[in-house]
Amino acid sequence: MSPTPRLLVVDDEPNMRTVLQGLLSREGYVVETAADGQAALAFLEKTGGAVQAVLTDLRMPGMDGMQLLAEITKRFPGRPVVMLTAHGTVDTAVEAMKVGAFDFVTKPFNADELRAVMRKAVNTAMAELDIVDVDDDKSDTEIGRFGMIGRS
């Protein structure tokens, strides 16, 4: 049985953190929160990045969401980061995706859309755990989920 997926929600607005935590907790996730980018990085460092996905606000005092995204991408590669903002533009979304954002959701958000995006992010992170490093000396039972190997 796999462990309950763990998320980190980062937002400088306490009410928004509470709303997001409640919404995602009802989906069955363990939801941790941080009030800013520095607190989020401290949490990730302390836990060894033990979350399946991060949901962060774009605009926050101190370290903003783009800086946090860049740091998570550098320190915890492959960790899906979903950006959330009330100030979303196409240019900002494109920039976030180039830096490594998994997805971009605008406020006010649709709860069903946010749940779907976070589910996809968590599934992506969990699928990464199922990937097996393929060596030539592995037996057939050790080579992958579906018994298929490919090299290019």
C-alpha atoms as a PDB file:
ATOM      1  CA  MET A   1       0.000   0.000   0.000  1.00  0.00           C
ATOM      2  CA  SER A   2       1.474   3.370  -0.990  1.00  0.00           C
ATOM      3  CA  PRO A   3       1.722   6.215   1.513  1.00  0.00           C
ATOM      4  CA  THR A   4      -0.756   9.084   1.471  1.00  0.00           C
ATOM      5  CA  PRO A   5       0.491  11.748  -0.965  1.00  0.00           C
ATOM      6  CA  ARG A   6       1.873  14.849   0.727  1.00  0.00           C
ATOM      7  CA  LEU A   7       1.553  18.374  -0.685  1.00  0.00           C
ATOM      8  CA  LEU A   8       3.116  21.697   0.248  1.00  0.00           C
ATOM      9  CA  VAL A   9       0.952  24.819  -0.150  1.00  0.00           C
ATOM     10  CA  VAL A  10       2.827  28.143  -0.134  1.00  0.00           C
ATOM     11  CA  ASP A  11       0.871  31.401   0.109  1.00  0.00           C
ATOM     12  CA  ASP A  12       1.408  34.587   2.092  1.00  0.00           C
ATOM     13  CA  GLU A  13      -2.333  35.016   2.711  1.00  0.00           C
ATOM     14  CA  PRO A  14      -3.402  32.960   5.779  1.00  0.00           C
ATOM     15  CA  ASN A  15      -7.020  32.658   4.586  1.00  0.00           C
ATOM     16  CA  MET A  16      -5.938  31.328   1.186  1.00  0.00           C
ATOM     17  CA  ARG A  17      -3.611  28.785   2.841  1.00  0.00           C
ATOM     18  CA  THR A  18      -6.521  27.612   5.012  1.00  0.00           C
ATOM     19  CA  VAL A  19      -8.889  27.311   2.030  1.00  0.00           C
ATOM     20  CA  LEU A  20      -6.333  25.419  -0.064  1.00  0.00           C
ATOM     21  CA  GLN A  21      -5.377  23.153   2.826  1.00  0.00           C
ATOM     22  CA  GLY A  22      -9.036  22.285   3.471  1.00  0.00           C
ATOM     23  CA  LEU A  23      -9.830  21.706  -0.200  1.00  0.00           C
ATOM     24  CA  LEU A  24      -6.837  19.441  -0.784  1.00  0.00           C
ATOM     25  CA  SER A  25      -7.140  17.636   2.562  1.00  0.00           C
ATOM     26  CA  ARG A  26     -10.677  16.611   1.615  1.00  0.00           C
ATOM     27  CA  GLU A  27      -9.141  14.978  -1.475  1.00  0.00           C
ATOM     28  CA  GLY A  28      -7.132  12.716   0.819  1.00  0.00           C
ATOM     29  CA  TYR A  29      -3.780  14.508   0.727  1.00  0.00           C
ATOM     30  CA  VAL A  30      -1.626  15.353   3.724  1.00  0.00           C
ATOM     31  CA  VAL A  31      -1.222  19.107   3.268  1.00  0.00           C
ATOM     32  CA  GLU A  32       1.652  21.071   4.757  1.00  0.00           C
ATOM     33  CA  THR A  33       1.690  24.870   4.500  1.00  0.00           C
ATOM     34  CA  ALA A  34       4.273  27.645   4.398  1.00  0.00           C
ATOM     35  CA  ALA A  35       3.739  31.421   4.561  1.00  0.00           C
ATOM     36  CA  ASP A  36       6.548  32.313   2.141  1.00  0.00           C
ATOM     37  CA  GLY A  37       9.242  30.954  -0.133  1.00  0.00           C
ATOM     38  CA  GLN A  38      11.937  30.864   2.542  1.00  0.00           C
ATOM     39  CA  ALA A  39       9.734  28.863   4.911  1.00  0.00           C
ATOM     40  CA  ALA A  40       8.853  26.483   2.055  1.00  0.00           C
ATOM     41  CA  LEU A  41      12.526  25.867   1.237  1.00  0.00           C
ATOM     42  CA  ALA A  42      13.339  25.363   4.917  1.00  0.00           C
ATOM     43  CA  PHE A  43      10.552  22.764   5.159  1.00  0.00           C
ATOM     44  CA  LEU A  44      11.714  20.975   2.000  1.00  0.00           C
ATOM     45  CA  GLU A  45      15.330  20.920   3.173  1.00  0.00           C
ATOM     46  CA  LYS A  46      14.324  19.642   6.630  1.00  0.00           C
ATOM     47  CA  THR A  47      12.188  16.826   5.174  1.00  0.00           C
ATOM     48  CA  GLY A  48      14.440  15.996   2.237  1.00  0.00           C
ATOM     49  CA  GLY A  49      11.777  17.208  -0.195  1.00  0.00           C
ATOM     50  CA  ALA A  50       9.287  14.643   1.097  1.00  0.00           C
ATOM     51  CA  VAL A  51       6.272  16.012  -0.786  1.00  0.00           C
ATOM     52  CA  GLN A  52       4.842  14.798  -4.058  1.00  0.00           C
ATOM     53  CA  ALA A  53       3.928  18.302  -5.304  1.00  0.00           C
ATOM     54  CA  VAL A  54       4.095  21.981  -4.391  1.00  0.00           C
ATOM     55  CA  LEU A  55       1.357  24.568  -4.942  1.00  0.00           C
ATOM     56  CA  THR A  56       2.688  28.100  -4.647  1.00  0.00           C
ATOM     57  CA  ASP A  57       1.385  31.612  -5.043  1.00  0.00           C
ATOM     58  CA  LEU A  58       3.282  33.696  -7.588  1.00  0.00           C
ATOM     59  CA  ARG A  59       3.361  37.024  -5.747  1.00  0.00           C
ATOM     60  CA  MET A  60       4.675  36.923  -2.203  1.00  0.00           C
ATOM     61  CA  PRO A  61       6.928  39.281  -0.247  1.00  0.00           C
ATOM     62  CA  GLY A  62      10.573  38.307  -0.053  1.00  0.00           C
ATOM     63  CA  MET A  63      11.062  35.239  -2.224  1.00  0.00           C
ATOM     64  CA  ASP A  64       8.292  35.196  -4.835  1.00  0.00           C
ATOM     65  CA  GLY A  65       6.852  32.126  -6.497  1.00  0.00           C
ATOM     66  CA  MET A  66       9.169  32.298  -9.526  1.00  0.00           C
ATOM     67  CA  GLN A  67      12.253  32.357  -7.292  1.00  0.00           C
ATOM     68  CA  LEU A  68      10.835  29.494  -5.236  1.00  0.00           C
ATOM     69  CA  LEU A  69      10.128  27.545  -8.428  1.00  0.00           C
ATOM     70  CA  ALA A  70      13.723  28.040  -9.606  1.00  0.00           C
ATOM     71  CA  GLU A  71      15.117  26.887  -6.239  1.00  0.00           C
ATOM     72  CA  ILE A  72      12.869  23.805  -6.075  1.00  0.00           C
ATOM     73  CA  THR A  73      13.755  22.899  -9.658  1.00  0.00           C
ATOM     74  CA  LYS A  74      17.457  23.191  -8.811  1.00  0.00           C
ATOM     75  CA  ARG A  75      17.417  21.492  -5.384  1.00  0.00           C
ATOM     76  CA  PHE A  76      14.634  18.946  -5.890  1.00  0.00           C
ATOM     77  CA  PRO A  77      14.559  18.109  -9.610  1.00  0.00           C
ATOM     78  CA  GLY A  78      11.415  16.415 -10.857  1.00  0.00           C
ATOM     79  CA  ARG A  79       9.224  17.806  -8.060  1.00  0.00           C
ATOM     80  CA  PRO A  80       6.034  19.139  -9.706  1.00  0.00           C
ATOM     81  CA  VAL A  81       5.377  22.794  -8.848  1.00  0.00           C
ATOM     82  CA  VAL A  82       1.982  24.321  -9.668  1.00  0.00           C
ATOM     83  CA  MET A  83       1.839  28.129  -9.777  1.00  0.00           C
ATOM     84  CA  LEU A  84      -1.255  29.930  -8.462  1.00  0.00           C
ATOM     85  CA  THR A  85      -1.854  33.632  -9.049  1.00  0.00           C
ATOM     86  CA  ALA A  86      -4.428  36.378  -9.336  1.00  0.00           C
ATOM     87  CA  HIS A  87      -2.071  38.255 -11.630  1.00  0.00           C
ATOM     88  CA  GLY A  88      -1.755  35.678 -14.376  1.00  0.00           C
ATOM     89  CA  THR A  89      -0.796  36.661 -17.878  1.00  0.00           C
ATOM     90  CA  VAL A  90       0.181  34.504 -20.811  1.00  0.00           C
ATOM     91  CA  ASP A  91       3.753  35.844 -20.588  1.00  0.00           C
ATOM     92  CA  THR A  92       3.988  34.963 -16.896  1.00  0.00           C
ATOM     93  CA  ALA A  93       2.615  31.480 -17.504  1.00  0.00           C
ATOM     94  CA  VAL A  94       5.075  30.890 -20.357  1.00  0.00           C
ATOM     95  CA  GLU A  95       7.970  32.122 -18.215  1.00  0.00           C
ATOM     96  CA  ALA A  96       6.914  29.842 -15.340  1.00  0.00           C
ATOM     97  CA  MET A  97       6.690  26.844 -17.671  1.00  0.00           C
ATOM     98  CA  LYS A  98      10.156  27.596 -19.069  1.00  0.00           C
ATOM     99  CA  VAL A  99      11.583  27.669 -15.533  1.00  0.00           C
ATOM    100  CA  GLY A 100       9.964  24.288 -14.872  1.00  0.00           C
ATOM    101  CA  ALA A 101       6.435  24.814 -13.553  1.00  0.00           C
ATOM    102  CA  PHE A 102       4.178  21.799 -13.889  1.00  0.00           C
ATOM    103  CA  ASP A 103       1.080  23.949 -14.456  1.00  0.00           C
ATOM    104  CA  PHE A 104      -0.346  27.416 -13.876  1.00  0.00           C
ATOM    105  CA  VAL A 105      -3.744  28.140 -12.244  1.00  0.00           C
ATOM    106  CA  THR A 106      -5.288  31.615 -11.970  1.00  0.00           C
ATOM    107  CA  LYS A 107      -7.272  33.036  -9.050  1.00  0.00           C
ATOM    108  CA  PRO A 108     -10.137  32.979  -8.565  1.00  0.00           C
ATOM    109  CA  PHE A 109      -9.653  29.289  -9.259  1.00  0.00           C
ATOM    110  CA  ASN A 110     -12.208  26.657 -10.083  1.00  0.00           C
ATOM    111  CA  ALA A 111     -11.995  24.043  -7.306  1.00  0.00           C
ATOM    112  CA  ASP A 112     -12.536  21.138  -9.716  1.00  0.00           C
ATOM    113  CA  GLU A 113      -9.795  22.442 -12.022  1.00  0.00           C
ATOM    114  CA  LEU A 114      -7.352  22.850  -9.135  1.00  0.00           C
ATOM    115  CA  ARG A 115      -8.126  19.351  -7.828  1.00  0.00           C
ATOM    116  CA  ALA A 116      -7.538  17.914 -11.315  1.00  0.00           C
ATOM    117  CA  VAL A 117      -4.231  19.758 -11.751  1.00  0.00           C
ATOM    118  CA  MET A 118      -2.966  18.650  -8.336  1.00  0.00           C
ATOM    119  CA  ARG A 119      -4.091  15.061  -8.979  1.00  0.00           C
ATOM    120  CA  LYS A 120      -2.147  15.083 -12.246  1.00  0.00           C
ATOM    121  CA  ALA A 121       0.932  16.556 -10.513  1.00  0.00           C
ATOM    122  CA  VAL A 122       0.808  13.926  -7.752  1.00  0.00           C
ATOM    123  CA  ASN A 123       0.286  11.111 -10.272  1.00  0.00           C
ATOM    124  CA  THR A 124       3.297  12.353 -12.231  1.00  0.00           C
ATOM    125  CA  ALA A 125       5.443  12.392  -9.086  1.00  0.00           C
ATOM    126  CA  MET A 126       4.230   8.942  -8.039  1.00  0.00           C
ATOM    127  CA  ALA A 127       4.903   7.537 -11.534  1.00  0.00           C
ATOM    128  CA  GLU A 128       8.499   8.745 -11.209  1.00  0.00           C
ATOM    129  CA  LEU A 129       8.840   6.458  -8.181  1.00  0.00           C
ATOM    130  CA  ASP A 130       7.807   3.456 -10.305  1.00  0.00           C
ATOM    131  CA  ILE A 131      10.583   3.974 -12.871  1.00  0.00           C
ATOM    132  CA  VAL A 132      13.226   1.288 -12.639  1.00  0.00           C
ATOM    133  CA  ASP A 133      16.847   1.856 -13.676  1.00  0.00           C
ATOM    134  CA  VAL A 134      17.537  -0.719 -16.395  1.00  0.00           C
ATOM    135  CA  ASP A 135      20.872  -2.586 -16.353  1.00  0.00           C
ATOM    136  CA  ASP A 136      21.851  -5.315 -18.779  1.00  0.00           C
ATOM    137  CA  ASP A 137      22.314  -7.836 -15.938  1.00  0.00           C
ATOM    138  CA  LYS A 138      18.778  -7.501 -14.551  1.00  0.00           C
ATOM    139  CA  SER A 139      16.401 -10.444 -14.734  1.00  0.00           C
ATOM    140  CA  ASP A 140      13.096 -10.202 -16.609  1.00  0.00           C
ATOM    141  CA  THR A 141      11.196  -9.662 -13.351  1.00  0.00           C
ATOM    142  CA  GLU A 142      13.358  -6.640 -12.513  1.00  0.00           C
ATOM    143  CA  ILE A 143      13.243  -4.751 -15.802  1.00  0.00           C
ATOM    144  CA  GLY A 144      10.088  -2.690 -15.548  1.00  0.00           C
ATOM    145  CA  ARG A 145       6.437  -2.440 -14.707  1.00  0.00           C
ATOM    146  CA  PHE A 146       5.181  -3.925 -17.970  1.00  0.00           C
ATOM    147  CA  GLY A 147       8.169  -6.070 -18.934  1.00  0.00           C
ATOM    148  CA  MET A 148       9.216  -3.706 -21.694  1.00  0.00           C
ATOM    149  CA  ILE A 149      12.588  -2.068 -22.224  1.00  0.00           C
ATOM    150  CA  GLY A 150      13.708   0.439 -24.803  1.00  0.00           C
ATOM    151  CA  ARG A 151      16.976   2.197 -25.563  1.00  0.00           C
ATOM    152  CA  SER A 152      17.709   4.903 -28.060  1.00  0.00           C
END
